[in-house]
PDB file of C-alpha atoms and ligand atoms in Angstrom:
ATOM      1  CA  MET A 150       0.000   0.000   0.000  1.00 43.00           C
ATOM      2  CA  THR A 151       1.123   3.511  -0.763  1.00 49.00           C
ATOM      3  CA  LYS A 152       0.950   5.874   2.190  1.00 54.00           C
ATOM      4  CA  PRO A 153      -0.989   9.095   1.625  1.00 56.00           C
ATOM      5  CA  LEU A 154       1.058  12.260   1.456  1.00 59.00           C
ATOM      6  CA  TRP A 155       1.107  14.235   4.685  1.00 57.00           C
ATOM      7  CA  ALA A 156       1.440  17.957   4.173  1.00 61.00           C
ATOM      8  CA  PRO A 157       0.566  19.637   7.484  1.00 57.00           C
ATOM      9  CA  TRP A 158       1.040  23.230   6.270  1.00 57.00           C
ATOM     10  CA  ARG A 159      -1.926  22.710   3.962  1.00 59.00           C
ATOM     11  CA  LEU A 160      -4.247  22.615   6.963  1.00 56.00           C
ATOM     12  CA  GLU A 161      -3.155  26.127   7.877  1.00 56.00           C
ATOM     13  CA  TYR A 162      -3.663  27.178   4.277  1.00 58.00           C
ATOM     14  CA  ILE A 163      -7.124  25.657   4.037  1.00 54.00           C
ATOM     15  CA  LYS A 164      -8.090  27.445   7.260  1.00 54.00           C
ATOM     16  CA  GLN A 165      -6.898  30.753   5.815  1.00 54.00           C
ATOM     17  CA  ALA A 166      -8.137  30.349   2.262  1.00 53.00           C
ATOM     18  CA  ASP A 167     -11.662  31.486   3.084  1.00 51.00           C
ATOM     19  CA  GLU A 168     -10.318  34.765   4.388  1.00 52.00           C
ATOM     20  CA  LEU A 169      -8.217  35.542   1.327  1.00 55.00           C
ATOM     21  CA  ASP A 170      -9.365  38.324  -0.927  1.00 62.00           C
ATOM     22  CA  GLY A 171      -9.987  37.481  -4.543  1.00 81.00           C
ATOM     23  CA  CYS A 172      -9.267  34.266  -6.356  1.00 92.00           C
ATOM     24  CA  VAL A 173      -5.722  33.308  -7.307  1.00 91.00           C
ATOM     25  CA  PHE A 174      -6.887  31.427 -10.391  1.00 95.00           C
ATOM     26  CA  CYS A 175      -8.763  34.458 -11.687  1.00 95.00           C
ATOM     27  CA  GLU A 176      -5.793  36.708 -10.900  1.00 95.00           C
ATOM     28  CA  GLU A 177      -3.391  34.405 -12.756  1.00 96.00           C
ATOM     29  CA  ALA A 178      -5.830  34.088 -15.649  1.00 96.00           C
ATOM     30  CA  ALA A 179      -6.105  37.859 -15.897  1.00 96.00           C
ATOM     31  CA  GLY A 180      -2.353  38.356 -15.531  1.00 95.00           C
ATOM     32  CA  THR A 181      -2.739  40.987 -12.807  1.00 92.00           C
ATOM     33  CA  LEU A 182      -0.103  39.574 -10.449  1.00 92.00           C
ATOM     34  CA  PRO A 183       3.459  40.931 -10.610  1.00 93.00           C
ATOM     35  CA  GLU A 184       6.117  38.535 -11.925  1.00 93.00           C
ATOM     36  CA  SER A 185       7.607  38.335  -8.432  1.00 91.00           C
ATOM     37  CA  GLU A 186       4.365  36.792  -7.159  1.00 91.00           C
ATOM     38  CA  SER A 187       2.914  35.020 -10.179  1.00 95.00           C
ATOM     39  CA  LEU A 188       3.150  31.224 -10.166  1.00 95.00           C
ATOM     40  CA  LEU A 189       1.704  30.959 -13.665  1.00 97.00           C
ATOM     41  CA  VAL A 190       3.403  28.349 -15.837  1.00 98.00           C
ATOM     42  CA  HIS A 191       1.123  28.571 -18.867  1.00 98.00           C
ATOM     43  CA  ARG A 192      -1.959  30.551 -19.879  1.00 97.00           C
ATOM     44  CA  GLY A 193      -4.136  28.861 -22.495  1.00 97.00           C
ATOM     45  CA  ASP A 194      -7.283  30.014 -24.282  1.00 97.00           C
ATOM     46  CA  ALA A 195      -9.695  28.489 -21.778  1.00 98.00           C
ATOM     47  CA  ALA A 196      -7.474  27.258 -18.927  1.00 98.00           C
ATOM     48  CA  VAL A 197      -4.315  28.069 -16.970  1.00 98.00           C
ATOM     49  CA  VAL A 198      -1.520  26.016 -15.406  1.00 98.00           C
ATOM     50  CA  ILE A 199      -0.129  27.343 -12.134  1.00 97.00           C
ATOM     51  CA  LEU A 200       2.231  26.114  -9.447  1.00 95.00           C
ATOM     52  CA  ASN A 201       0.680  25.348  -6.077  1.00 92.00           C
ATOM     53  CA  LYS A 202       1.987  27.759  -3.440  1.00 86.00           C
ATOM     54  CA  TYR A 203       1.318  25.144  -0.733  1.00 82.00           C
ATOM     55  CA  PRO A 204       2.530  22.007  -2.492  1.00 82.00           C
ATOM     56  CA  TYR A 205       2.055  18.390  -1.578  1.00 79.00           C
ATOM     57  CA  SER A 206       5.381  17.800  -3.335  1.00 79.00           C
ATOM     58  CA  SER A 207       7.890  19.678  -5.482  1.00 83.00           C
ATOM     59  CA  GLY A 208       6.453  20.664  -8.842  1.00 90.00           C
ATOM     60  CA  HIS A 209       2.827  20.369  -7.641  1.00 91.00           C
ATOM     61  CA  LEU A 210       0.780  22.020 -10.417  1.00 96.00           C
ATOM     62  CA  MET A 211      -2.868  22.910 -10.821  1.00 96.00           C
ATOM     63  CA  VAL A 212      -4.850  23.241 -14.043  1.00 98.00           C
ATOM     64  CA  ALA A 213      -7.955  25.413 -13.846  1.00 97.00           C
ATOM     65  CA  PRO A 214     -10.447  26.958 -16.236  1.00 97.00           C
ATOM     66  CA  ARG A 215      -9.894  30.680 -16.809  1.00 97.00           C
ATOM     67  CA  ARG A 216     -13.565  31.223 -15.992  1.00 97.00           C
ATOM     68  CA  HIS A 217     -14.491  31.423 -12.304  1.00 95.00           C
ATOM     69  CA  VAL A 218     -16.608  28.313 -11.970  1.00 94.00           C
ATOM     70  CA  GLY A 219     -17.009  26.236  -8.825  1.00 92.00           C
ATOM     71  CA  SER A 220     -18.897  23.268 -10.179  1.00 91.00           C
ATOM     72  CA  PHE A 221     -17.111  20.310 -11.730  1.00 94.00           C
ATOM     73  CA  ALA A 222     -20.242  19.585 -13.752  1.00 95.00           C
ATOM     74  CA  GLY A 223     -20.320  23.243 -14.788  1.00 95.00           C
ATOM     75  CA  LEU A 224     -17.192  22.995 -16.927  1.00 97.00           C
ATOM     76  CA  ALA A 225     -17.897  23.681 -20.587  1.00 98.00           C
ATOM     77  CA  ASP A 226     -16.751  21.040 -23.083  1.00 98.00           C
ATOM     78  CA  GLN A 227     -14.002  23.336 -24.365  1.00 98.00           C
ATOM     79  CA  GLU A 228     -12.732  23.945 -20.819  1.00 98.00           C
ATOM     80  CA  ALA A 229     -12.720  20.259 -19.913  1.00 98.00           C
ATOM     81  CA  LEU A 230     -10.869  19.405 -23.126  1.00 98.00           C
ATOM     82  CA  GLU A 231      -8.248  22.108 -22.663  1.00 98.00           C
ATOM     83  CA  ILE A 232      -7.703  21.190 -19.001  1.00 98.00           C
ATOM     84  CA  HIS A 233      -7.075  17.601 -20.090  1.00 98.00           C
ATOM     85  CA  ARG A 234      -4.701  18.611 -22.872  1.00 98.00           C
ATOM     86  CA  LEU A 235      -2.790  21.081 -20.687  1.00 98.00           C
ATOM     87  CA  ALA A 236      -2.453  18.380 -18.034  1.00 98.00           C
ATOM     88  CA  VAL A 237      -0.842  16.094 -20.632  1.00 98.00           C
ATOM     89  CA  VAL A 238       1.690  18.796 -21.559  1.00 98.00           C
ATOM     90  CA  ALA A 239       2.291  19.640 -17.897  1.00 98.00           C
ATOM     91  CA  LEU A 240       3.097  16.002 -17.085  1.00 98.00           C
ATOM     92  CA  ASP A 241       5.603  16.031 -19.947  1.00 97.00           C
ATOM     93  CA  ALA A 242       7.181  19.244 -18.636  1.00 97.00           C
ATOM     94  CA  LEU A 243       7.401  17.811 -15.112  1.00 95.00           C
ATOM     95  CA  ASP A 244       8.902  14.588 -16.477  1.00 95.00           C
ATOM     96  CA  ALA A 245      11.524  16.507 -18.440  1.00 95.00           C
ATOM     97  CA  THR A 246      12.356  18.822 -15.534  1.00 92.00           C
ATOM     98  CA  TYR A 247      12.158  16.678 -12.410  1.00 89.00           C
ATOM     99  CA  GLY A 248      11.815  13.077 -13.591  1.00 90.00           C
ATOM    100  CA  PRO A 249       9.301  11.968 -10.956  1.00 90.00           C
ATOM    101  CA  GLN A 250       8.493   8.258 -10.723  1.00 92.00           C
ATOM    102  CA  GLY A 251       4.763   8.766 -10.850  1.00 92.00           C
ATOM    103  CA  PHE A 252       1.917  11.245 -10.484  1.00 93.00           C
ATOM    104  CA  ASN A 253      -1.306  11.660  -8.579  1.00 91.00           C
ATOM    105  CA  LEU A 254      -3.993  13.569 -10.474  1.00 93.00           C
ATOM    106  CA  GLY A 255      -7.149  14.648  -8.763  1.00 92.00           C
ATOM    107  CA  TRP A 256      -9.975  17.065  -8.133  1.00 91.00           C
ATOM    108  CA  ASN A 257     -10.650  18.156  -4.562  1.00 84.00           C
ATOM    109  CA  LEU A 258     -14.280  19.207  -4.455  1.00 86.00           C
ATOM    110  CA  GLY A 259     -15.321  21.013  -1.285  1.00 82.00           C
ATOM    111  CA  HIS A 260     -13.279  22.034   1.751  1.00 76.00           C
ATOM    112  CA  ILE A 261     -13.746  18.677   3.459  1.00 73.00           C
ATOM    113  CA  ALA A 262     -11.926  17.042   0.530  1.00 70.00           C
ATOM    114  CA  GLY A 263      -8.990  19.409   0.924  1.00 70.00           C
ATOM    115  CA  ALA A 264      -9.905  22.122  -1.552  1.00 71.00           C
ATOM    116  CA  GLY A 265      -8.255  25.380  -0.492  1.00 71.00           C
ATOM    117  CA  ILE A 266     -10.207  27.361  -3.062  1.00 73.00           C
ATOM    118  CA  ALA A 267     -13.494  25.543  -3.369  1.00 76.00           C
ATOM    119  CA  ASP A 268     -15.315  27.953  -5.653  1.00 90.00           C
ATOM    120  CA  HIS A 269     -12.915  27.745  -8.614  1.00 93.00           C
ATOM    121  CA  VAL A 270     -12.459  24.128  -9.670  1.00 94.00           C
ATOM    122  CA  HIS A 271      -8.955  22.926 -10.455  1.00 95.00           C
ATOM    123  CA  LEU A 272      -7.142  19.699 -11.276  1.00 96.00           C
ATOM    124  CA  HIS A 273      -4.115  18.841  -9.114  1.00 94.00           C
ATOM    125  CA  LEU A 274      -1.019  17.268 -10.683  1.00 95.00           C
ATOM    126  CA  VAL A 275       1.226  15.944  -7.908  1.00 91.00           C
ATOM    127  CA  PRO A 276       4.606  14.433  -8.824  1.00 90.00           C
ATOM    128  CA  ARG A 277       5.547  11.405  -6.699  1.00 88.00           C
ATOM    129  CA  TRP A 278       8.829   9.821  -5.805  1.00 81.00           C
ATOM    130  CA  SER A 279       9.515   6.577  -4.008  1.00 76.00           C
ATOM    131  CA  GLY A 280       9.788   7.425  -0.304  1.00 70.00           C
ATOM    132  CA  ASP A 281       8.455  10.952  -0.721  1.00 68.00           C
ATOM    133  CA  THR A 282       6.177  10.599   2.281  1.00 62.00           C
ATOM    134  CA  ASN A 283       9.296  10.493   4.442  1.00 49.00           C
ATOM    135  CA  PHE A 284      10.824  13.326   2.464  1.00 47.00           C
ATOM    136  CA  MET A 285       7.915  15.683   3.079  1.00 47.00           C
ATOM    137  CA  PRO A 286       9.360  17.475   6.124  1.00 46.00           C
ATOM    138  CA  VAL A 287      12.311  18.481   3.941  1.00 45.00           C
ATOM    139  CA  ILE A 288      10.127  19.616   1.070  1.00 47.00           C
ATOM    140  CA  ALA A 289       8.057  21.586   3.570  1.00 48.00           C
ATOM    141  CA  ASP A 290      10.896  24.111   3.760  1.00 46.00           C
ATOM    142  CA  VAL A 291      10.189  25.033   0.157  1.00 46.00           C
ATOM    143  CA  LYS A 292       6.988  26.782   1.157  1.00 42.00           C
ATOM    144  CA  VAL A 293       8.767  29.434   3.200  1.00 39.00           C
ATOM    145  CA  LEU A 294      11.264  30.146   0.413  1.00 42.00           C
ATOM    146  CA  PRO A 295       9.307  31.829  -2.389  1.00 48.00           C
ATOM    147  CA  GLU A 296      12.361  31.998  -4.628  1.00 53.00           C
ATOM    148  CA  HIS A 297      12.286  28.225  -4.842  1.00 80.00           C
ATOM    149  CA  LEU A 298       8.744  28.379  -6.164  1.00 87.00           C
ATOM    150  CA  LEU A 299       9.686  31.072  -8.680  1.00 90.00           C
ATOM    151  CA  GLU A 300      12.670  29.008  -9.773  1.00 91.00           C
ATOM    152  CA  THR A 301      10.420  25.986 -10.243  1.00 92.00           C
ATOM    153  CA  ARG A 302       7.986  28.199 -12.172  1.00 95.00           C
ATOM    154  CA  ASN A 303      10.770  29.372 -14.487  1.00 95.00           C
ATOM    155  CA  ARG A 304      12.105  25.871 -15.076  1.00 94.00           C
ATOM    156  CA  LEU A 305       8.640  24.617 -16.006  1.00 96.00           C
ATOM    157  CA  ARG A 306       8.052  27.625 -18.252  1.00 96.00           C
ATOM    158  CA  ASP A 307      11.331  26.802 -20.011  1.00 96.00           C
ATOM    159  CA  ALA A 308      10.246  23.184 -20.382  1.00 96.00           C
ATOM    160  CA  TRP A 309       6.846  24.170 -21.798  1.00 96.00           C
ATOM    161  CA  PRO A 310       6.671  23.604 -25.580  1.00 93.00           C
ATOM    162  CA  THR A 311       6.191  26.757 -27.659  1.00 85.00           C
ATOM    163  CA  GLY A 312       3.994  27.215 -30.701  1.00 68.00           C
TER     164      GLY A 312
HETATM  165 ZN1   ZN B   6     -11.670  32.344  -9.774  1.00 86.43          ZN
END
């Protein structure tokens, strides 16, 4: 059996998320965040790929529709298709950049399921390595070092295919 990932800082995040102003997905989709704060990896026509600021593991990405929609069933066909296709490219970029041994993909619907931002649906892409559950306390340091996140963002942008 594979042990579930334990990422205690996410509890703090989920507690705070309700009090945050605005929606990070909408901000990244609109491009209103400064480069020093943006975790955008790719902006598509109908969806965006952004790095998770409170990752379960290094390179933890999220793919979300550009439209602020909270219902999984409410995704338009074009949004669902683009989210799927961007996820395929994102897995390639993560493979090329970090070479993880596997991935967990999933939708967290509702706060009880771990969704930090429950009213803008998003697909999680979580790279996995053998033994990463034990490695989590080390990775946890990444969250307090924003430059690491920006470096990861830049590496994934570089790995993203153009054209
Ligand atoms: Zn939103």
